[in-house]
C-alpha cells in the first residue's frame, strides 16, 4: 500500500530532518564564562523540588531497566500530578539542569526534552526558538531510533509512544498555522523562517511517518495476520520489537490525521487499508485517545466525501464506546481531550443526520436532541439559516487544516489575504451539502402521503413543477450512496439506499413507499430501568444517611455540652 509513496526514497543515513543552523547568535544572547555557568547550573539543580528529583531519578532507573509497567505509572500518573502541583504555569526544569541528576544520559535527556517541550505547548505559549528546538529534539529522537545498526533495547509504554507520534503531528500543525500568519510575525521571526525552511517541513514530517512504517514492517505484519500467515517472519528483526511495531502502527494513524489536515481524504482512508476497524482487539484499542482519533478522522473523511451513512456509522460507534466507558476514564489525564473530541463528533453527527436522516442509537439520539435539537431543526428546513448553522458547527468540529507549503515572506499583504485552509475546506463542504439539503425538506412532505400529484407538491413548496421534478431526481440520486460493508478497503462498498422513504414518479403522479423500522423497545426499557434503579439507590442512600445522622448531636450542641462538662469534671477532680 505504501510502497508507491516512498519506493523512490532510499532509507539510509539521516531522515532528512536536520534543522538548519538556527541556534546561532540570533537565538543566543551571549556567552557566559565557565564559572558563571557552573554557578548557574548548581542554582538550577537546587531549585528543583525534592519530589521532582526523586521522580526523575526513578524515571531514569525504570527507563534503563526497561520496566514498562513502572514507566507507565511514572508517565501517566506521577508526571501529571507533579505538573499540576509544581509546574501548572511554568515550564519543567531546564534539560541542562536535569542532566546533572541523570549523569548526562543522552537518550533519557532526549525523551525528557520531548516531555519538556510538550508541556510548554500544552500549558504555556511556545516561542519561535522553542518551536525550532523541539523540532531539533524530534530529529535526534527519530534519527536515533531509525538509524541504529540493530533493534534498540528500549521499551516504552504504548501510551507514551502514541503521545510521541500524536504530539509530533500536533506541533507540526501548530507551526504551520503559526508561520502562515505572516502579518503577525516580527521582521526577525520572518528572517528566521526564511533561513530555516526545512524546520517542520511537510516532506520531513511525512518522511518520518513513512520511515517508521517501513522500518517496523507493520503493513506486512497486519497483512500476514489477516491472511493467517507468519507474523513473526513478516515483522523482521525490527518489527518484532514492541518499540518499532507500535511506533509504526501509530504512524499509520498519524498519517490519516496528516492527510486529513492536508485535505486528501481518499489517501487518508487508503492509509487504513490493513487496519481492521471492526476488530475490537485491534492495536489502536489499547490506547483510548488513539481509538477515538481513528474513528474521528475516518468519520470526517467520509463526511467530506459525501458518504454520510458511513460517517454516521463511524461517529455512532465511537460515541457509544465513549459514553459506556466514560466512568473508567475520569481519572485519566486523557479524559478532557477525549471529551472534547467526543463533543466535536456530536456536532459533526448532527450535521450528518440533518443531511441524511437516519435512525441512530437511542442514547445518542437523546443527547443530540438535547444539545443540538434546535440546530438540527433549522438545518432540515434549509435556506441561508441552515447554511449558517452548518458552517458554525463545521468550524467548531473540523480538524485544524494546514497549507503544505510556507507562505510568501516577500509579499506579506498577498500572504495575509490568502484564504485560510479552514474556510477553503468549508467552502468545499457547503457546495456538496447544499445539494443534500433538499432531502429533509422533500422527505417531510412525502412521508405524509402515499400518492401525491406533482402540481400539489409544487404548490406546497412554492416551486415550479419542472424545477420540482429536477429536485426529486436529485433526491433520488442523493439517497443512494456507497456504504462500507466491512471490507479491508474503506473506500469500497455497496450502493444502497440510505433513507427509509422511497418513491416512484409516473408522469405527474408521485407514488410513495415508506419502510418503517420497528423501535427497539428492549433497549429503551433496559436503559430506563437502570435509571430508575439508580434513583432508588440514591434515595435509599440518602435515607440511610439521614437516619444515621439523626441520632448524632449536632456539632454546636456537642461542643456546648463538652464546654459545660469541663467545669463539672474539674470540680469532681478538685
Short mmCIF file of N, CA and C in Angstrom, two decimals, residues 345-514:
data_model
loop_
_atom_site.label_atom_id
_atom_site.label_comp_id
_atom_site.label_asym_id
_atom_site.label_seq_id
_atom_site.Cartn_x
_atom_site.Cartn_y
_atom_site.Cartn_z
N UNK A 345 -17.41 15.38 17.68
CA UNK A 345 -18.06 14.36 16.86
C UNK A 345 -19.58 14.44 16.97
N UNK A 346 -20.10 14.85 18.11
CA UNK A 346 -21.54 15.06 18.22
C UNK A 346 -22.00 16.17 17.27
N UNK A 347 -21.21 17.23 17.16
CA UNK A 347 -21.55 18.32 16.24
C UNK A 347 -21.52 17.84 14.80
N UNK A 348 -20.50 17.06 14.43
CA UNK A 348 -20.43 16.52 13.07
C UNK A 348 -21.56 15.53 12.82
N UNK A 349 -21.91 14.76 13.84
CA UNK A 349 -23.03 13.81 13.70
C UNK A 349 -24.34 14.55 13.49
N UNK A 350 -24.52 15.67 14.18
CA UNK A 350 -25.74 16.47 13.98
C UNK A 350 -25.83 16.95 12.53
N UNK A 351 -24.71 17.36 11.95
CA UNK A 351 -24.70 17.78 10.54
C UNK A 351 -25.05 16.60 9.64
N UNK A 352 -24.40 15.45 9.87
CA UNK A 352 -24.61 14.29 9.01
C UNK A 352 -26.05 13.78 9.07
N UNK A 353 -26.63 13.74 10.26
CA UNK A 353 -28.01 13.25 10.40
C UNK A 353 -28.99 14.24 9.76
N UNK A 354 -28.67 15.52 9.81
CA UNK A 354 -29.53 16.51 9.16
C UNK A 354 -29.49 16.36 7.64
N UNK A 355 -28.34 16.03 7.11
CA UNK A 355 -28.20 15.88 5.65
C UNK A 355 -28.71 14.54 5.17
N UNK A 356 -28.61 13.52 5.99
CA UNK A 356 -29.07 12.19 5.62
C UNK A 356 -29.81 11.58 6.80
N UNK A 357 -31.10 11.93 6.97
CA UNK A 357 -31.85 11.47 8.15
C UNK A 357 -31.89 9.95 8.24
N UNK A 358 -31.52 9.45 9.42
CA UNK A 358 -31.50 8.02 9.66
C UNK A 358 -31.64 7.80 11.16
N UNK A 359 -32.17 6.64 11.54
CA UNK A 359 -32.34 6.32 12.95
C UNK A 359 -31.00 5.92 13.56
N UNK A 360 -30.65 6.50 14.69
CA UNK A 360 -29.41 6.17 15.39
C UNK A 360 -29.75 5.60 16.76
N UNK A 361 -28.72 5.20 17.49
CA UNK A 361 -28.90 4.64 18.82
C UNK A 361 -29.69 5.60 19.71
N UNK A 362 -30.55 5.04 20.54
CA UNK A 362 -31.47 5.88 21.33
C UNK A 362 -30.74 6.84 22.25
N UNK A 363 -29.66 6.38 22.91
CA UNK A 363 -28.93 7.25 23.82
C UNK A 363 -28.24 8.38 23.06
N UNK A 364 -27.65 8.07 21.89
CA UNK A 364 -27.01 9.09 21.07
C UNK A 364 -28.06 10.08 20.56
N UNK A 365 -29.22 9.55 20.15
CA UNK A 365 -30.29 10.42 19.66
C UNK A 365 -30.79 11.36 20.75
N UNK A 366 -30.91 10.86 21.96
CA UNK A 366 -31.38 11.70 23.07
C UNK A 366 -30.42 12.85 23.33
N UNK A 367 -29.12 12.55 23.31
CA UNK A 367 -28.12 13.61 23.55
C UNK A 367 -28.13 14.63 22.41
N UNK A 368 -28.24 14.14 21.17
CA UNK A 368 -28.30 15.06 20.03
C UNK A 368 -29.51 15.97 20.12
N UNK A 369 -30.64 15.40 20.46
CA UNK A 369 -31.87 16.19 20.56
C UNK A 369 -31.77 17.21 21.69
N UNK A 370 -31.09 16.84 22.77
CA UNK A 370 -30.95 17.75 23.91
C UNK A 370 -30.01 18.92 23.60
N UNK A 371 -28.89 18.62 22.92
CA UNK A 371 -27.87 19.64 22.72
C UNK A 371 -28.01 20.37 21.38
N UNK A 372 -28.38 19.63 20.34
CA UNK A 372 -28.42 20.23 19.00
C UNK A 372 -29.79 20.12 18.36
N UNK A 373 -30.83 20.00 19.19
CA UNK A 373 -32.18 19.85 18.64
C UNK A 373 -32.60 21.04 17.79
N UNK A 374 -32.41 22.26 18.30
CA UNK A 374 -32.81 23.46 17.56
C UNK A 374 -32.00 23.61 16.27
N UNK A 375 -30.68 23.37 16.36
CA UNK A 375 -29.86 23.50 15.16
C UNK A 375 -30.24 22.47 14.11
N UNK A 376 -30.55 21.25 14.52
CA UNK A 376 -30.95 20.24 13.56
C UNK A 376 -32.26 20.61 12.86
N UNK A 377 -33.21 21.14 13.64
CA UNK A 377 -34.49 21.54 13.07
C UNK A 377 -34.30 22.64 12.03
N UNK A 378 -33.43 23.59 12.32
CA UNK A 378 -33.20 24.69 11.37
C UNK A 378 -32.43 24.21 10.14
N UNK A 379 -31.48 23.27 10.34
CA UNK A 379 -30.74 22.75 9.19
C UNK A 379 -31.65 21.96 8.26
N UNK A 380 -32.61 21.25 8.81
CA UNK A 380 -33.50 20.45 7.98
C UNK A 380 -34.50 21.31 7.21
N UNK A 381 -34.73 22.53 7.66
CA UNK A 381 -35.63 23.43 6.93
C UNK A 381 -34.95 24.04 5.72
N UNK A 382 -33.61 24.02 5.68
CA UNK A 382 -32.89 24.55 4.53
C UNK A 382 -32.78 26.06 4.57
N UNK A 383 -32.28 26.63 3.48
CA UNK A 383 -32.15 28.07 3.38
C UNK A 383 -30.83 28.58 3.92
N UNK A 384 -30.74 29.91 3.97
CA UNK A 384 -29.50 30.55 4.43
C UNK A 384 -29.22 30.28 5.90
N UNK A 385 -30.30 30.19 6.69
CA UNK A 385 -30.12 29.92 8.12
C UNK A 385 -29.48 28.55 8.34
N UNK A 386 -29.88 27.57 7.55
CA UNK A 386 -29.31 26.23 7.66
C UNK A 386 -27.82 26.25 7.31
N UNK A 387 -27.46 27.00 6.27
CA UNK A 387 -26.06 27.09 5.87
C UNK A 387 -25.22 27.76 6.95
N UNK A 388 -25.78 28.79 7.57
CA UNK A 388 -25.06 29.50 8.63
C UNK A 388 -24.80 28.60 9.83
N UNK A 389 -25.81 27.86 10.26
CA UNK A 389 -25.64 26.96 11.41
C UNK A 389 -24.68 25.83 11.07
N UNK A 390 -24.79 25.32 9.85
CA UNK A 390 -23.90 24.24 9.43
C UNK A 390 -22.45 24.71 9.41
N UNK A 391 -22.24 25.93 8.96
CA UNK A 391 -20.88 26.49 8.94
C UNK A 391 -20.33 26.63 10.35
N UNK A 392 -21.17 27.09 11.26
CA UNK A 392 -20.74 27.28 12.64
C UNK A 392 -20.34 25.96 13.29
N UNK A 393 -21.17 24.92 13.10
CA UNK A 393 -20.86 23.62 13.67
C UNK A 393 -19.62 23.01 13.01
N UNK A 394 -19.50 23.21 11.71
CA UNK A 394 -18.36 22.64 10.99
C UNK A 394 -17.04 23.25 11.47
N UNK A 395 -17.00 24.56 11.59
CA UNK A 395 -15.76 25.21 12.01
C UNK A 395 -15.40 24.85 13.45
N UNK A 396 -16.40 24.56 14.27
CA UNK A 396 -16.13 24.14 15.64
C UNK A 396 -15.56 22.73 15.69
N UNK A 397 -16.03 21.84 14.83
CA UNK A 397 -15.72 20.43 14.96
C UNK A 397 -14.68 19.91 13.98
N UNK A 398 -14.33 20.67 12.97
CA UNK A 398 -13.41 20.15 11.94
C UNK A 398 -11.98 20.13 12.46
N UNK A 399 -11.09 19.35 11.83
CA UNK A 399 -9.67 19.38 12.21
C UNK A 399 -9.04 20.72 11.86
N UNK A 400 -7.84 20.95 12.37
CA UNK A 400 -7.09 22.16 12.05
C UNK A 400 -6.34 21.92 10.74
N UNK A 401 -6.86 22.45 9.65
CA UNK A 401 -6.25 22.24 8.35
C UNK A 401 -4.98 23.10 8.22
N UNK A 402 -4.09 22.66 7.34
CA UNK A 402 -2.83 23.36 7.16
C UNK A 402 -2.54 23.50 5.67
N UNK A 403 -1.67 24.45 5.34
CA UNK A 403 -1.14 24.59 4.00
C UNK A 403 0.20 23.84 3.95
N UNK A 404 0.39 22.96 2.96
CA UNK A 404 1.64 22.17 2.94
C UNK A 404 2.89 22.99 2.69
N UNK A 405 2.75 24.12 2.01
CA UNK A 405 3.91 24.95 1.69
C UNK A 405 3.91 26.22 2.52
N UNK A 406 5.07 26.75 2.84
CA UNK A 406 5.11 28.02 3.59
C UNK A 406 4.59 29.17 2.75
N UNK A 407 4.08 30.22 3.38
CA UNK A 407 3.57 31.37 2.63
C UNK A 407 4.72 32.20 2.04
N UNK A 408 4.35 33.19 1.27
CA UNK A 408 5.35 34.10 0.72
C UNK A 408 5.75 35.11 1.78
N UNK A 409 7.04 35.11 2.13
CA UNK A 409 7.53 36.06 3.13
C UNK A 409 7.95 37.39 2.50
N UNK A 410 7.90 37.46 1.17
CA UNK A 410 8.26 38.70 0.48
C UNK A 410 7.05 39.60 0.35
N UNK A 411 5.97 39.05 -0.20
CA UNK A 411 4.73 39.81 -0.35
C UNK A 411 3.82 39.50 0.84
N UNK A 412 3.99 40.24 1.91
CA UNK A 412 3.25 39.97 3.15
C UNK A 412 1.76 40.21 2.97
N UNK A 413 1.39 41.24 2.22
CA UNK A 413 -0.03 41.55 2.02
C UNK A 413 -0.74 40.42 1.27
N UNK A 414 -0.10 39.88 0.25
CA UNK A 414 -0.71 38.79 -0.51
C UNK A 414 -0.85 37.54 0.35
N UNK A 415 0.17 37.28 1.18
CA UNK A 415 0.10 36.12 2.07
C UNK A 415 -1.00 36.28 3.11
N UNK A 416 -1.19 37.51 3.59
CA UNK A 416 -2.22 37.75 4.59
C UNK A 416 -3.62 37.67 4.03
N UNK A 417 -3.79 37.97 2.73
CA UNK A 417 -5.11 37.96 2.13
C UNK A 417 -5.50 36.60 1.58
N UNK A 418 -4.60 35.62 1.61
CA UNK A 418 -4.91 34.28 1.11
C UNK A 418 -5.98 33.63 1.98
N UNK A 419 -6.79 32.79 1.35
CA UNK A 419 -7.89 32.13 2.07
C UNK A 419 -7.35 31.14 3.09
N UNK A 420 -7.89 31.19 4.29
CA UNK A 420 -7.50 30.25 5.33
C UNK A 420 -7.90 28.83 4.92
N UNK A 421 -7.08 27.82 5.25
CA UNK A 421 -7.43 26.44 4.89
C UNK A 421 -8.79 26.02 5.44
N UNK A 422 -9.13 26.50 6.65
CA UNK A 422 -10.43 26.15 7.23
C UNK A 422 -11.57 26.65 6.35
N UNK A 423 -11.48 27.88 5.91
CA UNK A 423 -12.54 28.45 5.08
C UNK A 423 -12.60 27.78 3.71
N UNK A 424 -11.45 27.39 3.18
CA UNK A 424 -11.43 26.72 1.89
C UNK A 424 -12.12 25.37 1.98
N UNK A 425 -11.82 24.59 3.02
CA UNK A 425 -12.47 23.29 3.19
C UNK A 425 -13.96 23.45 3.49
N UNK A 426 -14.32 24.50 4.22
CA UNK A 426 -15.74 24.77 4.48
C UNK A 426 -16.48 25.05 3.18
N UNK A 427 -15.86 25.80 2.30
CA UNK A 427 -16.47 26.11 1.00
C UNK A 427 -16.73 24.83 0.21
N UNK A 428 -15.76 23.91 0.23
CA UNK A 428 -15.93 22.63 -0.47
C UNK A 428 -17.07 21.82 0.14
N UNK A 429 -17.11 21.80 1.46
CA UNK A 429 -18.16 21.04 2.14
C UNK A 429 -19.55 21.60 1.86
N UNK A 430 -19.69 22.91 1.94
CA UNK A 430 -21.01 23.53 1.75
C UNK A 430 -21.50 23.35 0.31
N UNK A 431 -20.59 23.34 -0.65
CA UNK A 431 -21.00 23.14 -2.03
C UNK A 431 -21.70 21.79 -2.20
N UNK A 432 -21.21 20.77 -1.50
CA UNK A 432 -21.83 19.46 -1.55
C UNK A 432 -23.06 19.39 -0.66
N UNK A 433 -23.01 20.05 0.49
CA UNK A 433 -24.12 19.97 1.45
C UNK A 433 -25.37 20.67 0.94
N UNK A 434 -25.21 21.75 0.20
CA UNK A 434 -26.39 22.48 -0.31
C UNK A 434 -27.23 21.59 -1.22
N UNK A 435 -26.57 20.72 -1.98
CA UNK A 435 -27.31 19.79 -2.83
C UNK A 435 -28.05 18.75 -2.01
N UNK A 436 -27.51 18.45 -0.84
CA UNK A 436 -28.11 17.43 0.02
C UNK A 436 -29.24 17.98 0.86
N UNK A 437 -29.30 19.30 1.04
CA UNK A 437 -30.32 19.90 1.92
C UNK A 437 -31.73 19.73 1.38
N UNK A 438 -31.87 19.37 0.11
CA UNK A 438 -33.20 19.17 -0.46
C UNK A 438 -33.87 17.94 0.13
N UNK A 439 -33.07 16.98 0.64
CA UNK A 439 -33.64 15.71 1.11
C UNK A 439 -34.55 15.89 2.33
N UNK A 440 -34.11 16.56 3.41
CA UNK A 440 -35.00 16.69 4.57
C UNK A 440 -36.31 17.41 4.25
N UNK A 441 -36.24 18.45 3.41
CA UNK A 441 -37.46 19.20 3.08
C UNK A 441 -38.45 18.35 2.31
N UNK A 442 -37.99 17.71 1.24
CA UNK A 442 -38.88 16.86 0.45
C UNK A 442 -39.39 15.69 1.26
N UNK A 443 -38.54 15.12 2.08
CA UNK A 443 -38.93 13.96 2.88
C UNK A 443 -40.04 14.31 3.85
N UNK A 444 -40.00 15.51 4.42
CA UNK A 444 -41.02 15.90 5.39
C UNK A 444 -42.40 15.98 4.76
N UNK A 445 -42.49 16.31 3.45
CA UNK A 445 -43.78 16.35 2.77
C UNK A 445 -44.18 14.98 2.23
N UNK A 446 -43.24 14.25 1.67
CA UNK A 446 -43.57 12.98 1.04
C UNK A 446 -44.04 11.94 2.05
N UNK A 447 -43.53 11.97 3.26
CA UNK A 447 -43.90 10.96 4.23
C UNK A 447 -45.34 11.12 4.72
N UNK A 448 -46.00 12.23 4.37
CA UNK A 448 -47.40 12.45 4.78
C UNK A 448 -48.40 11.79 3.85
N UNK A 449 -47.94 11.33 2.67
CA UNK A 449 -48.86 10.80 1.66
C UNK A 449 -48.33 9.48 1.12
N UNK A 450 -49.25 8.74 0.50
CA UNK A 450 -48.85 7.55 -0.25
C UNK A 450 -48.87 7.83 -1.75
N UNK A 451 -49.76 8.68 -2.18
CA UNK A 451 -49.76 9.17 -3.57
C UNK A 451 -50.00 10.68 -3.54
N UNK A 452 -49.39 11.36 -4.48
CA UNK A 452 -49.50 12.82 -4.47
C UNK A 452 -49.25 13.36 -5.87
N UNK A 453 -50.01 14.37 -6.22
CA UNK A 453 -49.85 15.00 -7.52
C UNK A 453 -48.65 15.94 -7.50
N UNK A 454 -47.91 15.98 -8.61
CA UNK A 454 -46.72 16.81 -8.69
C UNK A 454 -47.06 18.28 -8.54
N UNK A 455 -48.19 18.71 -9.14
CA UNK A 455 -48.57 20.12 -9.05
C UNK A 455 -48.90 20.52 -7.62
N UNK A 456 -49.53 19.61 -6.87
CA UNK A 456 -49.88 19.94 -5.48
C UNK A 456 -48.62 20.12 -4.64
N UNK A 457 -47.66 19.21 -4.81
CA UNK A 457 -46.42 19.32 -4.05
C UNK A 457 -45.65 20.58 -4.43
N UNK A 458 -45.68 20.95 -5.71
CA UNK A 458 -45.00 22.18 -6.13
C UNK A 458 -45.66 23.41 -5.53
N UNK A 459 -46.99 23.33 -5.31
CA UNK A 459 -47.69 24.44 -4.66
C UNK A 459 -47.26 24.56 -3.20
N UNK A 460 -47.15 23.41 -2.52
CA UNK A 460 -46.71 23.43 -1.12
C UNK A 460 -45.31 24.02 -0.98
N UNK A 461 -44.45 23.68 -1.92
CA UNK A 461 -43.05 24.11 -1.83
C UNK A 461 -42.80 25.44 -2.52
N UNK A 462 -43.85 26.01 -3.13
CA UNK A 462 -43.70 27.28 -3.85
C UNK A 462 -42.57 27.17 -4.88
N UNK A 463 -42.75 26.17 -5.75
CA UNK A 463 -41.71 25.85 -6.71
C UNK A 463 -42.35 25.44 -8.03
N UNK A 464 -41.72 25.74 -9.13
CA UNK A 464 -42.25 25.37 -10.44
C UNK A 464 -42.21 23.85 -10.60
N UNK A 465 -43.22 23.27 -11.26
CA UNK A 465 -43.24 21.80 -11.43
C UNK A 465 -41.99 21.25 -12.10
N UNK A 466 -41.45 21.95 -13.08
CA UNK A 466 -40.25 21.47 -13.76
C UNK A 466 -39.05 21.45 -12.81
N UNK A 467 -38.94 22.50 -12.00
CA UNK A 467 -37.85 22.54 -11.02
C UNK A 467 -38.03 21.48 -9.96
N UNK A 468 -39.29 21.24 -9.54
CA UNK A 468 -39.56 20.20 -8.55
C UNK A 468 -39.19 18.82 -9.08
N UNK A 469 -39.46 18.59 -10.35
CA UNK A 469 -39.11 17.31 -10.94
C UNK A 469 -37.59 17.09 -10.87
N UNK A 470 -36.84 18.15 -11.15
CA UNK A 470 -35.38 18.05 -11.04
C UNK A 470 -34.94 17.78 -9.60
N UNK A 471 -35.63 18.45 -8.65
CA UNK A 471 -35.29 18.25 -7.24
C UNK A 471 -35.60 16.82 -6.79
N UNK A 472 -36.66 16.25 -7.31
CA UNK A 472 -36.99 14.86 -6.97
C UNK A 472 -35.93 13.90 -7.52
N UNK A 473 -35.42 14.21 -8.71
CA UNK A 473 -34.36 13.37 -9.26
C UNK A 473 -33.08 13.50 -8.43
N UNK A 474 -32.81 14.71 -7.97
CA UNK A 474 -31.66 14.90 -7.08
C UNK A 474 -31.85 14.11 -5.79
N UNK A 475 -33.06 14.16 -5.24
CA UNK A 475 -33.37 13.40 -4.03
C UNK A 475 -33.12 11.91 -4.25
N UNK A 476 -33.58 11.42 -5.40
CA UNK A 476 -33.43 10.00 -5.71
C UNK A 476 -31.96 9.61 -5.79
N UNK A 477 -31.19 10.47 -6.44
CA UNK A 477 -29.77 10.15 -6.62
C UNK A 477 -28.99 10.29 -5.31
N UNK A 478 -29.34 11.29 -4.51
CA UNK A 478 -28.60 11.53 -3.26
C UNK A 478 -28.90 10.49 -2.19
N UNK A 479 -30.02 9.83 -2.30
CA UNK A 479 -30.38 8.82 -1.30
C UNK A 479 -29.72 7.48 -1.57
N UNK A 480 -28.97 7.38 -2.64
CA UNK A 480 -28.23 6.15 -2.94
C UNK A 480 -26.74 6.46 -2.81
N UNK A 481 -26.12 5.87 -1.82
CA UNK A 481 -24.72 6.14 -1.52
C UNK A 481 -23.93 4.84 -1.41
N UNK A 482 -22.62 4.95 -1.59
CA UNK A 482 -21.74 3.81 -1.35
C UNK A 482 -21.59 3.63 0.16
N UNK A 483 -21.85 2.43 0.62
CA UNK A 483 -21.78 2.16 2.06
C UNK A 483 -20.79 1.03 2.31
N UNK A 484 -19.86 1.29 3.24
CA UNK A 484 -18.84 0.31 3.59
C UNK A 484 -19.49 -0.90 4.23
N UNK A 485 -19.03 -2.11 3.83
CA UNK A 485 -19.66 -3.35 4.31
C UNK A 485 -18.66 -4.21 5.08
N UNK A 486 -17.55 -3.62 5.55
CA UNK A 486 -16.62 -4.36 6.37
C UNK A 486 -15.40 -4.89 5.65
N UNK A 487 -15.17 -4.52 4.42
CA UNK A 487 -14.01 -4.98 3.67
C UNK A 487 -12.76 -4.24 4.16
N UNK A 488 -11.56 -4.77 3.89
CA UNK A 488 -10.34 -4.07 4.33
C UNK A 488 -10.19 -2.69 3.71
N UNK A 489 -10.71 -2.51 2.50
CA UNK A 489 -10.61 -1.22 1.81
C UNK A 489 -11.80 -0.35 2.22
N UNK A 490 -11.53 0.74 2.93
CA UNK A 490 -12.61 1.62 3.40
C UNK A 490 -13.25 2.42 2.28
N UNK A 491 -12.62 2.47 1.12
CA UNK A 491 -13.20 3.22 0.01
C UNK A 491 -14.24 2.41 -0.75
N UNK A 492 -14.18 1.09 -0.64
CA UNK A 492 -15.13 0.24 -1.36
C UNK A 492 -16.39 0.05 -0.55
N UNK A 493 -17.43 -0.44 -1.21
CA UNK A 493 -18.69 -0.68 -0.54
C UNK A 493 -19.77 -1.01 -1.55
N UNK A 494 -20.97 -1.11 -1.06
CA UNK A 494 -22.13 -1.41 -1.90
C UNK A 494 -23.02 -0.18 -1.99
N UNK A 495 -23.59 0.02 -3.16
CA UNK A 495 -24.53 1.13 -3.35
C UNK A 495 -25.87 0.73 -2.76
N UNK A 496 -26.28 1.42 -1.72
CA UNK A 496 -27.52 1.12 -1.02
C UNK A 496 -28.33 2.39 -0.82
N UNK A 497 -29.59 2.21 -0.50
CA UNK A 497 -30.46 3.33 -0.19
C UNK A 497 -30.27 3.71 1.27
N UNK A 498 -30.06 4.98 1.52
CA UNK A 498 -29.78 5.44 2.89
C UNK A 498 -30.99 6.06 3.56
N UNK A 499 -32.16 5.92 2.96
CA UNK A 499 -33.37 6.51 3.53
C UNK A 499 -34.43 5.44 3.66
N UNK A 500 -35.35 5.65 4.58
CA UNK A 500 -36.45 4.71 4.76
C UNK A 500 -37.68 5.11 3.94
N UNK A 501 -37.52 6.11 3.07
CA UNK A 501 -38.64 6.57 2.26
C UNK A 501 -38.22 6.58 0.79
N UNK A 502 -39.01 5.89 -0.04
CA UNK A 502 -38.72 5.84 -1.46
C UNK A 502 -39.97 6.24 -2.23
N UNK A 503 -39.80 6.57 -3.49
CA UNK A 503 -40.94 7.00 -4.30
C UNK A 503 -40.67 6.67 -5.76
N UNK A 504 -41.74 6.66 -6.52
CA UNK A 504 -41.66 6.48 -7.98
C UNK A 504 -42.48 7.59 -8.62
N UNK A 505 -42.00 8.10 -9.72
CA UNK A 505 -42.65 9.22 -10.43
C UNK A 505 -43.15 8.70 -11.78
N UNK A 506 -44.46 8.67 -11.92
CA UNK A 506 -45.08 8.24 -13.17
C UNK A 506 -45.88 9.40 -13.75
N UNK A 507 -45.32 9.99 -14.81
CA UNK A 507 -45.87 11.21 -15.40
C UNK A 507 -45.94 12.29 -14.32
N UNK A 508 -47.13 12.73 -13.91
CA UNK A 508 -47.24 13.78 -12.90
C UNK A 508 -47.73 13.26 -11.56
N UNK A 509 -47.65 11.94 -11.35
CA UNK A 509 -48.12 11.35 -10.10
C UNK A 509 -46.94 10.72 -9.35
N UNK A 510 -46.87 11.04 -8.04
CA UNK A 510 -45.81 10.52 -7.20
C UNK A 510 -46.38 9.41 -6.32
N UNK A 511 -45.77 8.22 -6.37
CA UNK A 511 -46.17 7.09 -5.53
C UNK A 511 -45.09 6.90 -4.47
N UNK A 512 -45.50 6.97 -3.20
CA UNK A 512 -44.55 6.98 -2.08
C UNK A 512 -44.68 5.69 -1.29
N UNK A 513 -43.54 5.15 -0.89
CA UNK A 513 -43.49 3.95 -0.04
C UNK A 513 -42.50 4.20 1.07
N UNK A 514 -42.96 4.01 2.30
CA UNK A 514 -42.10 4.22 3.46
C UNK A 514 -41.95 2.92 4.21
#
